mmCIF file of C-alpha atoms in Angstrom:
data_model
loop_
_atom_site.group_PDB
_atom_site.id
_atom_site.type_symbol
_atom_site.label_atom_id
_atom_site.label_comp_id
_atom_site.label_asym_id
_atom_site.label_seq_id
_atom_site.Cartn_x
_atom_site.Cartn_y
_atom_site.Cartn_z
ATOM 1 C CA MET A 483 20.629 49.294 78.276
ATOM 2 C CA SER A 484 18.761 49.307 81.561
ATOM 3 C CA GLU A 485 17.425 46.203 83.280
ATOM 4 C CA ASN A 486 13.925 47.635 82.898
ATOM 5 C CA THR A 487 14.194 47.920 79.138
ATOM 6 C CA THR A 488 10.835 47.314 77.520
ATOM 7 C CA GLN A 489 10.316 44.705 74.845
ATOM 8 C CA VAL A 490 10.903 46.695 71.650
ATOM 9 C CA VAL A 491 10.476 43.865 69.143
ATOM 10 C CA ARG A 492 7.255 41.926 69.356
ATOM 11 C CA PRO A 493 6.211 38.879 67.328
ATOM 12 C CA ASP A 494 4.309 39.582 64.132
ATOM 13 C CA THR A 495 0.771 38.290 64.442
ATOM 14 C CA ALA A 496 -1.226 37.417 61.340
ATOM 15 C CA SER A 497 -4.756 38.755 61.380
ATOM 16 C CA HIS A 498 -6.470 37.291 58.331
ATOM 17 C CA TRP A 499 -9.381 35.054 59.239
ATOM 18 C CA TYR A 500 -12.580 33.919 57.546
ATOM 19 C CA LEU A 501 -16.044 32.865 58.647
ATOM 20 C CA VAL A 502 -17.092 29.808 56.666
ATOM 21 C CA ASP A 503 -20.723 28.726 56.503
ATOM 22 C CA PRO A 504 -21.793 25.996 54.025
ATOM 23 C CA LYS A 505 -25.114 27.791 53.486
ATOM 24 C CA LYS A 506 -24.171 31.475 53.777
ATOM 25 C CA GLY A 507 -20.770 31.271 52.117
ATOM 26 C CA ILE A 508 -17.452 32.799 53.168
ATOM 27 C CA LYS A 509 -16.916 36.177 54.813
ATOM 28 C CA SER A 510 -13.724 37.942 55.833
ATOM 29 C CA PHE A 511 -13.098 38.291 59.554
ATOM 30 C CA HIS A 512 -9.881 40.308 59.493
ATOM 31 C CA THR A 513 -10.959 42.897 62.070
ATOM 32 C CA VAL A 514 -13.286 43.183 65.061
ATOM 33 C CA PRO A 515 -14.723 46.262 66.805
ATOM 34 C CA TYR A 516 -12.937 47.639 69.831
ATOM 35 C CA ALA A 517 -14.713 47.145 73.112
ATOM 36 C CA GLY A 518 -16.126 50.125 74.959
ATOM 37 C CA LYS A 519 -16.232 53.680 73.657
ATOM 38 C CA ARG A 520 -13.784 53.095 70.820
ATOM 39 C CA GLY A 521 -16.013 50.347 69.467
ATOM 40 C CA LYS A 522 -18.990 52.661 69.571
ATOM 41 C CA ASN A 523 -17.131 55.039 67.269
ATOM 42 C CA GLY A 524 -16.705 52.291 64.701
ATOM 43 C CA GLU A 525 -13.006 51.729 65.329
ATOM 44 C CA THR A 526 -11.672 48.229 64.784
ATOM 45 C CA ARG A 527 -8.578 46.213 65.608
ATOM 46 C CA LYS A 528 -6.935 43.165 64.073
ATOM 47 C CA THR A 529 -8.606 39.858 64.791
ATOM 48 C CA THR A 530 -6.725 37.694 67.268
ATOM 49 C CA LEU A 531 -6.663 33.951 67.812
ATOM 50 C CA ARG A 532 -8.835 34.516 70.858
ATOM 51 C CA ASP A 533 -11.452 36.248 68.686
ATOM 52 C CA ALA A 534 -11.275 33.450 66.128
ATOM 53 C CA ARG A 535 -11.920 30.769 68.736
ATOM 54 C CA LYS A 536 -15.209 32.383 69.706
ATOM 55 C CA VAL A 537 -16.694 32.011 66.216
ATOM 56 C CA ASN A 538 -14.699 29.052 64.803
ATOM 57 C CA ALA A 539 -13.044 31.270 62.209
ATOM 58 C CA PHE A 540 -10.767 29.652 59.623
ATOM 59 C CA PRO A 541 -7.155 30.878 59.400
ATOM 60 C CA SER A 542 -5.952 32.238 56.074
ATOM 61 C CA VAL A 543 -3.396 30.457 53.913
ATOM 62 C CA THR A 544 -0.787 33.113 54.748
ATOM 63 C CA ASN A 545 -1.671 32.738 58.421
ATOM 64 C CA ILE A 546 -0.819 29.044 58.219
ATOM 65 C CA LEU A 547 2.388 29.636 56.269
ATOM 66 C CA GLY A 548 3.534 31.805 59.142
ATOM 67 C CA VAL A 549 4.647 28.644 60.969
ATOM 68 C CA LEU A 550 7.423 28.177 58.412
ATOM 69 C CA HIS A 551 10.857 29.612 59.095
ATOM 70 C CA LYS A 552 11.874 31.807 56.156
ATOM 71 C CA ASP A 553 15.649 32.241 56.075
ATOM 72 C CA PHE A 554 15.649 35.015 53.467
ATOM 73 C CA LEU A 555 12.973 37.018 55.272
ATOM 74 C CA GLU A 556 14.624 36.697 58.671
ATOM 75 C CA ALA A 557 18.000 37.737 57.246
ATOM 76 C CA TYR A 558 16.325 40.723 55.580
ATOM 77 C CA LYS A 559 14.778 41.836 58.885
ATOM 78 C CA VAL A 560 18.092 41.542 60.733
ATOM 79 C CA ASN A 561 19.916 43.483 57.993
ATOM 80 C CA GLN A 562 17.326 46.275 58.084
ATOM 81 C CA ALA A 563 17.579 46.492 61.878
ATOM 82 C CA ILE A 564 21.386 46.709 61.762
ATOM 83 C CA LEU A 565 21.307 49.392 59.063
ATOM 84 C CA ALA A 566 18.743 51.405 61.006
ATOM 85 C CA ALA A 567 20.823 51.211 64.205
ATOM 86 C CA LEU A 568 23.954 52.330 62.344
ATOM 87 C CA THR A 569 22.421 55.179 60.356
ATOM 88 C CA LEU A 570 19.650 56.600 62.547
ATOM 89 C CA PRO A 571 20.880 59.735 64.355
ATOM 90 C CA LYS A 572 20.314 59.837 68.092
ATOM 91 C CA ILE A 573 18.290 62.669 69.615
ATOM 92 C CA ASP A 574 19.766 64.647 72.502
ATOM 93 C CA GLY A 575 18.379 63.441 75.800
ATOM 94 C CA GLU A 576 16.845 60.342 74.217
ATOM 95 C CA SER A 577 16.916 57.230 76.369
ATOM 96 C CA GLU A 578 18.219 53.897 75.123
ATOM 97 C CA ASP A 579 14.691 52.496 75.163
ATOM 98 C CA GLU A 580 13.363 55.384 73.075
ATOM 99 C CA PHE A 581 16.187 55.049 70.579
ATOM 100 C CA ALA A 582 15.659 51.275 70.337
ATOM 101 C CA LYS A 583 11.993 51.790 69.582
ATOM 102 C CA ARG A 584 12.823 54.292 66.829
ATOM 103 C CA VAL A 585 15.318 51.826 65.346
ATOM 104 C CA VAL A 586 12.627 49.137 65.196
ATOM 105 C CA THR A 587 10.144 51.522 63.569
ATOM 106 C CA ASP A 588 12.707 52.743 61.050
ATOM 107 C CA SER A 589 13.863 49.206 60.212
ATOM 108 C CA LYS A 590 10.309 48.259 59.222
ATOM 109 C CA GLU A 591 9.750 51.257 56.957
ATOM 110 C CA HIS A 592 11.538 49.785 53.919
ATOM 111 C CA ALA A 593 9.324 46.701 53.989
ATOM 112 C CA ALA A 594 6.233 48.816 54.654
ATOM 113 C CA SER A 595 7.035 51.050 51.689
ATOM 114 C CA ALA A 596 7.514 48.039 49.413
ATOM 115 C CA ALA A 597 4.233 46.597 50.699
ATOM 116 C CA ARG A 598 2.343 49.815 49.912
ATOM 117 C CA LEU A 599 3.681 49.873 46.356
ATOM 118 C CA GLY A 600 3.062 46.128 45.979
ATOM 119 C CA SER A 601 -0.507 46.446 47.207
ATOM 120 C CA ARG A 602 -1.274 49.142 44.651
ATOM 121 C CA LEU A 603 0.351 47.134 41.853
ATOM 122 C CA HIS A 604 -1.729 44.148 42.907
ATOM 123 C CA GLU A 605 -4.906 46.205 42.490
ATOM 124 C CA VAL A 606 -3.793 47.454 39.094
ATOM 125 C CA GLY A 607 -2.862 43.939 37.952
ATOM 126 C CA ALA A 608 -6.293 42.644 38.968
ATOM 127 C CA ASP A 609 -7.842 45.439 36.907
ATOM 128 C CA TYR A 610 -5.737 44.500 33.878
ATOM 129 C CA LEU A 611 -6.902 40.888 34.134
ATOM 130 C CA LYS A 612 -10.498 42.152 34.107
ATOM 131 C CA GLY A 613 -9.867 44.268 31.016
ATOM 132 C CA ILE A 614 -9.730 47.606 32.826
ATOM 133 C CA THR A 615 -7.201 49.890 31.153
ATOM 134 C CA SER A 616 -4.404 51.866 32.799
ATOM 135 C CA LYS A 617 -6.371 55.048 32.172
ATOM 136 C CA ASP A 618 -9.236 53.793 34.331
ATOM 137 C CA SER A 619 -7.097 51.959 36.896
ATOM 138 C CA ILE A 620 -4.353 54.513 37.543
ATOM 139 C CA LYS A 621 -4.954 58.143 38.391
ATOM 140 C CA GLU A 622 -3.243 60.589 36.079
ATOM 141 C CA GLY A 623 0.254 61.242 37.407
ATOM 142 C CA GLU A 624 -0.291 58.897 40.372
ATOM 143 C CA ILE A 625 2.782 58.576 42.573
ATOM 144 C CA VAL A 626 3.220 55.711 45.039
ATOM 145 C CA GLU A 627 6.220 55.659 47.364
ATOM 146 C CA GLY A 628 8.004 58.192 45.179
ATOM 147 C CA ARG A 629 7.482 56.148 41.998
ATOM 148 C CA ARG A 630 5.302 56.996 39.003
ATOM 149 C CA LEU A 631 2.830 54.133 39.171
ATOM 150 C CA GLU A 632 2.138 53.959 35.441
ATOM 151 C CA ASP A 633 5.846 53.434 34.716
ATOM 152 C CA VAL A 634 6.280 50.725 37.352
ATOM 153 C CA ALA A 635 3.085 48.955 36.209
ATOM 154 C CA LYS A 636 3.847 49.051 32.465
ATOM 155 C CA PRO A 637 5.767 45.718 32.371
ATOM 156 C CA LEU A 638 2.892 44.100 34.288
ATOM 157 C CA ARG A 639 0.360 45.514 31.835
ATOM 158 C CA ASP A 640 2.395 44.388 28.821
ATOM 159 C CA LEU A 641 2.803 40.864 30.218
ATOM 160 C CA ILE A 642 -0.904 40.457 30.967
ATOM 161 C CA GLU A 643 -1.839 41.730 27.514
ATOM 162 C CA ASP A 644 0.570 39.173 26.057
ATOM 163 C CA ILE A 645 -0.760 36.151 27.936
ATOM 164 C CA LEU A 646 -4.497 36.823 27.531
ATOM 165 C CA PRO A 647 -6.388 35.691 24.436
ATOM 166 C CA ALA A 648 -8.043 38.637 22.709
ATOM 167 C CA GLY A 649 -11.106 39.798 24.623
ATOM 168 C CA MET A 650 -10.966 37.028 27.233
ATOM 169 C CA TYR A 651 -10.835 38.749 30.588
ATOM 170 C CA THR A 652 -11.407 37.556 34.151
ATOM 171 C CA PRO A 653 -15.063 37.963 35.201
ATOM 172 C CA GLU A 654 -15.638 40.125 38.270
ATOM 173 C CA GLU A 655 -16.979 37.176 40.266
ATOM 174 C CA LEU A 656 -13.813 35.168 39.575
ATOM 175 C CA SER A 657 -11.447 37.941 40.643
ATOM 176 C CA GLU A 658 -10.425 38.391 44.292
ATOM 177 C CA PHE A 659 -12.870 35.775 45.525
ATOM 178 C CA TYR A 660 -12.946 33.815 48.769
ATOM 179 C CA VAL A 661 -12.227 30.092 48.947
ATOM 180 C CA SER A 662 -12.159 27.576 51.792
ATOM 181 C CA HIS A 663 -11.188 23.967 52.363
ATOM 182 C CA PRO A 664 -12.853 21.544 54.799
ATOM 183 C CA ILE A 665 -9.608 20.671 56.601
ATOM 184 C CA GLY A 666 -9.821 24.162 58.067
ATOM 185 C CA PHE A 667 -8.346 27.053 56.089
ATOM 186 C CA ALA A 668 -9.554 29.788 53.765
ATOM 187 C CA GLY A 669 -8.174 32.639 51.691
ATOM 188 C CA THR A 670 -8.612 35.163 48.923
ATOM 189 C CA CYS A 671 -7.697 33.868 45.474
ATOM 190 C CA ASP A 672 -6.475 36.519 43.043
ATOM 191 C CA GLY A 673 -8.476 34.948 40.262
ATOM 192 C CA PHE A 674 -8.710 32.822 37.182
ATOM 193 C CA VAL A 675 -6.771 33.852 34.102
ATOM 194 C CA TRP A 676 -7.011 32.722 30.502
ATOM 195 C CA LEU A 677 -3.777 31.732 28.783
ATOM 196 C CA ASP A 678 -3.368 32.221 25.038
ATOM 197 C CA THR A 679 -1.918 28.884 23.898
ATOM 198 C CA SER A 680 -1.447 30.166 20.353
ATOM 199 C CA LYS A 681 1.643 31.923 21.772
ATOM 200 C CA GLN A 682 4.789 29.821 21.637
ATOM 201 C CA PHE A 683 6.085 30.979 25.009
ATOM 202 C CA ILE A 684 2.804 29.875 26.640
ATOM 203 C CA GLN A 685 3.074 26.487 24.916
ATOM 204 C CA GLU A 686 6.628 26.106 26.184
ATOM 205 C CA LYS A 687 5.694 27.013 29.749
ATOM 206 C CA LEU A 688 2.734 24.608 29.809
ATOM 207 C CA THR A 689 4.864 21.851 28.305
ATOM 208 C CA TYR A 690 7.660 22.425 30.832
ATOM 209 C CA ALA A 691 5.110 22.367 33.659
ATOM 210 C CA GLY A 692 3.741 19.005 32.506
ATOM 211 C CA TYR A 693 0.359 20.066 31.120
ATOM 212 C CA ALA A 694 0.886 19.749 27.362
ATOM 213 C CA SER A 695 -0.236 16.093 27.254
ATOM 214 C CA ASP A 696 -3.639 16.857 28.777
ATOM 215 C CA ALA A 697 -6.531 16.161 26.404
ATOM 216 C CA GLY A 698 -6.991 18.866 23.824
ATOM 217 C CA TRP A 699 -3.967 20.934 24.803
ATOM 218 C CA SER A 700 -0.989 19.463 23.002
ATOM 219 C CA GLY A 701 0.045 20.231 19.480
ATOM 220 C CA GLU A 702 -0.180 16.519 18.669
ATOM 221 C CA LEU A 703 -3.891 16.594 19.493
ATOM 222 C CA GLY A 704 -4.401 19.821 17.593
ATOM 223 C CA GLY A 705 -5.313 21.653 20.763
ATOM 224 C CA TRP A 706 -2.822 24.525 20.790
ATOM 225 C CA GLY A 707 -4.688 27.752 20.304
ATOM 226 C CA ARG A 708 -7.580 26.782 22.564
ATOM 227 C CA PRO A 709 -7.480 29.022 25.666
ATOM 228 C CA VAL A 710 -6.470 27.350 28.922
ATOM 229 C CA CYS A 711 -7.791 28.505 32.292
ATOM 230 C CA ALA A 712 -5.321 28.800 35.169
ATOM 231 C CA ILE A 713 -5.407 30.030 38.754
ATOM 232 C CA ALA A 714 -3.135 33.040 39.122
ATOM 233 C CA ASP A 715 -1.540 35.006 41.916
ATOM 234 C CA ILE A 716 -0.032 38.453 41.316
ATOM 235 C CA LYS A 717 3.090 39.415 43.250
ATOM 236 C CA SER A 718 5.639 42.214 43.166
ATOM 237 C CA ARG A 719 9.325 41.622 43.890
ATOM 238 C CA GLY A 720 12.013 44.258 44.242
ATOM 239 C CA ALA A 721 14.878 42.138 42.959
ATOM 240 C CA ASN A 722 18.182 43.300 41.501
ATOM 241 C CA THR A 723 18.542 39.973 39.665
ATOM 242 C CA LYS A 724 18.614 38.583 36.144
ATOM 243 C CA LYS A 725 15.798 36.117 36.812
ATOM 244 C CA PRO A 726 12.647 36.501 38.913
ATOM 245 C CA LEU A 727 12.696 35.273 42.478
ATOM 246 C CA VAL A 728 10.272 32.418 43.149
ATOM 247 C CA TYR A 729 9.830 31.266 46.733
ATOM 248 C CA GLU A 730 8.632 27.945 48.115
ATOM 249 C CA THR A 731 5.702 29.739 49.723
ATOM 250 C CA ASP A 732 4.474 30.840 46.272
ATOM 251 C CA LEU A 733 3.817 27.242 45.309
ATOM 252 C CA LEU A 734 2.457 26.277 48.734
ATOM 253 C CA GLN A 735 0.000 29.173 48.573
ATOM 254 C CA LEU A 736 -1.175 28.370 45.051
ATOM 255 C CA GLY A 737 -1.479 24.668 45.843
ATOM 256 C CA ALA A 738 -3.709 25.511 48.800
ATOM 257 C CA TYR A 739 -5.851 27.866 46.710
ATOM 258 C CA LEU A 740 -6.214 25.305 43.940
ATOM 259 C CA HIS A 741 -7.543 22.619 46.262
ATOM 260 C CA ALA A 742 -9.688 25.125 48.151
ATOM 261 C CA VAL A 743 -11.241 26.345 44.891
ATOM 262 C CA SER A 744 -12.350 22.833 44.016
ATOM 263 C CA THR A 745 -14.098 22.432 47.408
ATOM 264 C CA THR A 746 -15.726 25.877 47.490
ATOM 265 C CA PRO A 747 -19.465 25.858 46.610
ATOM 266 C CA GLY A 748 -20.040 26.946 43.034
ATOM 267 C CA LEU A 749 -16.456 26.247 41.961
ATOM 268 C CA GLY A 750 -16.515 22.473 41.878
ATOM 269 C CA PHE A 751 -15.902 22.494 38.126
ATOM 270 C CA VAL A 752 -12.181 22.995 38.805
ATOM 271 C CA ASP A 753 -10.096 19.834 38.525
ATOM 272 C CA PRO A 754 -7.146 20.249 40.916
ATOM 273 C CA ASN A 755 -5.210 17.552 39.052
ATOM 274 C CA ASN A 756 -5.234 19.301 35.677
ATOM 275 C CA THR A 757 -5.633 23.019 36.358
ATOM 276 C CA PRO A 758 -2.402 25.009 36.022
ATOM 277 C CA VAL A 759 -1.409 27.553 38.653
ATOM 278 C CA ALA A 760 0.746 30.560 37.868
ATOM 279 C CA ASN A 761 2.445 33.525 39.445
ATOM 280 C CA ILE A 762 2.309 36.807 37.563
ATOM 281 C CA LEU A 763 5.373 38.667 38.823
ATOM 282 C CA VAL A 764 6.463 42.275 38.396
ATOM 283 C CA ASN A 765 9.837 43.674 39.450
ATOM 284 C CA THR A 766 9.713 46.962 41.378
ATOM 285 C CA HIS A 767 13.481 47.380 41.655
ATOM 286 C CA PRO A 768 14.592 50.785 40.286
ATOM 287 C CA LYS A 769 17.023 49.033 37.914
ATOM 288 C CA ALA A 770 14.444 46.572 36.536
ATOM 289 C CA GLY A 771 14.716 46.324 32.767
ATOM 290 C CA THR A 772 18.331 47.479 32.633
ATOM 291 C CA ASP A 773 21.349 45.257 32.033
ATOM 292 C CA ASP A 774 19.061 42.253 31.372
ATOM 293 C CA ARG A 775 17.393 42.497 34.778
ATOM 294 C CA TRP A 776 13.920 40.985 34.682
ATOM 295 C CA GLU A 777 10.831 43.211 34.572
ATOM 296 C CA ALA A 778 7.749 40.948 34.564
ATOM 297 C CA GLU A 779 7.346 37.197 34.256
ATOM 298 C CA LEU A 780 4.713 34.481 34.044
ATOM 299 C CA VAL A 781 5.706 31.421 36.087
ATOM 300 C CA ILE A 782 3.605 28.287 35.540
ATOM 301 C CA HIS A 783 4.473 25.819 38.271
ATOM 302 C CA LYS A 784 5.193 22.184 37.505
ATOM 303 C CA LYS A 785 2.310 19.773 38.044
ATOM 304 C CA GLU A 786 4.458 17.360 40.050
ATOM 305 C CA ASP A 787 5.815 20.163 42.233
ATOM 306 C CA LEU A 788 2.258 21.310 42.865
ATOM 307 C CA LYS A 789 1.216 17.864 44.119
ATOM 308 C CA LYS A 790 4.153 17.790 46.527
ATOM 309 C CA ALA A 791 3.422 21.320 47.693
ATOM 310 C CA TRP A 792 -0.176 20.417 48.497
ATOM 311 C CA GLU A 793 0.949 17.489 50.629
ATOM 312 C CA ALA A 794 3.451 19.746 52.373
ATOM 313 C CA PHE A 795 0.841 22.433 52.971
ATOM 314 C CA LYS A 796 -1.473 19.936 54.658
ATOM 315 C CA HIS A 797 1.333 19.095 57.066
ATOM 316 C CA ALA A 798 1.921 22.814 57.673
ATOM 317 C CA GLN A 799 -1.784 23.261 58.396
ATOM 318 C CA ALA A 800 -1.696 20.392 60.886
ATOM 319 C CA LEU A 801 1.412 21.882 62.513
ATOM 320 C CA TRP A 802 -0.292 25.293 62.731
ATOM 321 C CA CYS A 803 -3.286 23.707 64.482
ATOM 322 C CA TRP A 804 -0.983 21.963 66.952
ATOM 323 C CA VAL A 805 1.130 25.067 67.664
ATOM 324 C CA LYS A 806 -1.953 27.264 68.145
ATOM 325 C CA ASN A 807 -3.899 24.501 69.921
ATOM 326 C CA TYR A 808 -6.807 25.394 67.688
ATOM 327 C CA ASN A 809 -8.606 23.542 64.929
ATOM 328 C CA PRO A 810 -11.881 25.152 63.799
ATOM 329 C CA ASN A 811 -13.165 21.785 62.622
ATOM 330 C CA GLU A 812 -12.903 20.372 66.127
ATOM 331 C CA GLU A 813 -14.476 23.338 67.924
ATOM 332 C CA LYS A 814 -18.085 23.197 69.060
#
């Protein structure tokens, strides 16, 4: 490769930011208009740290978690790059730089495809939580990334129907809503979800997570059967495994949302010490549901783990501020 080879792999830059005003509420600030003629045509670009500084924008939870090194993710990226370099045919007359750029683009396509399917499943899952049926949420015969969406989403639909008490759906205003915390971060919470504690598997999950002894919930107090409200996050995982994959960042993210919910105006009724958080997971792997591979799962995180995750997230937030040399709470 020539000495003048261009930089073909550039750092990923998170772009999710929020404008937080105690009186006006929270607004997304994910994009800004282009300057000049492109801006006049309504075109936008991703918000940068430089843009955020100008308006004291709060970074998102996922923005902050970007400071963490993720071994699995980094290994996945390297593997995809190697596979792309080995399998991508070279074009006659193509320079090394041009080929390298195509390798990078091709290596990212698998993740991009999974993200597109995951994003659509996320929308469908949010609809299910609100009581919107598959018929109204999924277009007839809808195909996403070569997959029939209704088939991929069926385990997610069945799980949500199983965990919700009859007729108790997530209100629109408590689905995909913005939250912020005064230490300087914000985000979009998937929503509140009701858990049907008359179901034994829900009782077992709450007990395992350390919530069964809370007033009115345990069988000893005669509370089983009374719906319990939890904060939920929907995620898709393409895993050829027997059990669902749960990452440390899942708990860090939910811990941050939980404490941000309790400090967001209008949501102060949430007690961060006794409100369960859960991941609603769906497996997009083509072999999901075969040979005992998992399809969809409700994961209620342990109360003690949640407390530790919140403490860890605060350190991550402080580290992010130091690395970026930016803390919206200290800006004038």
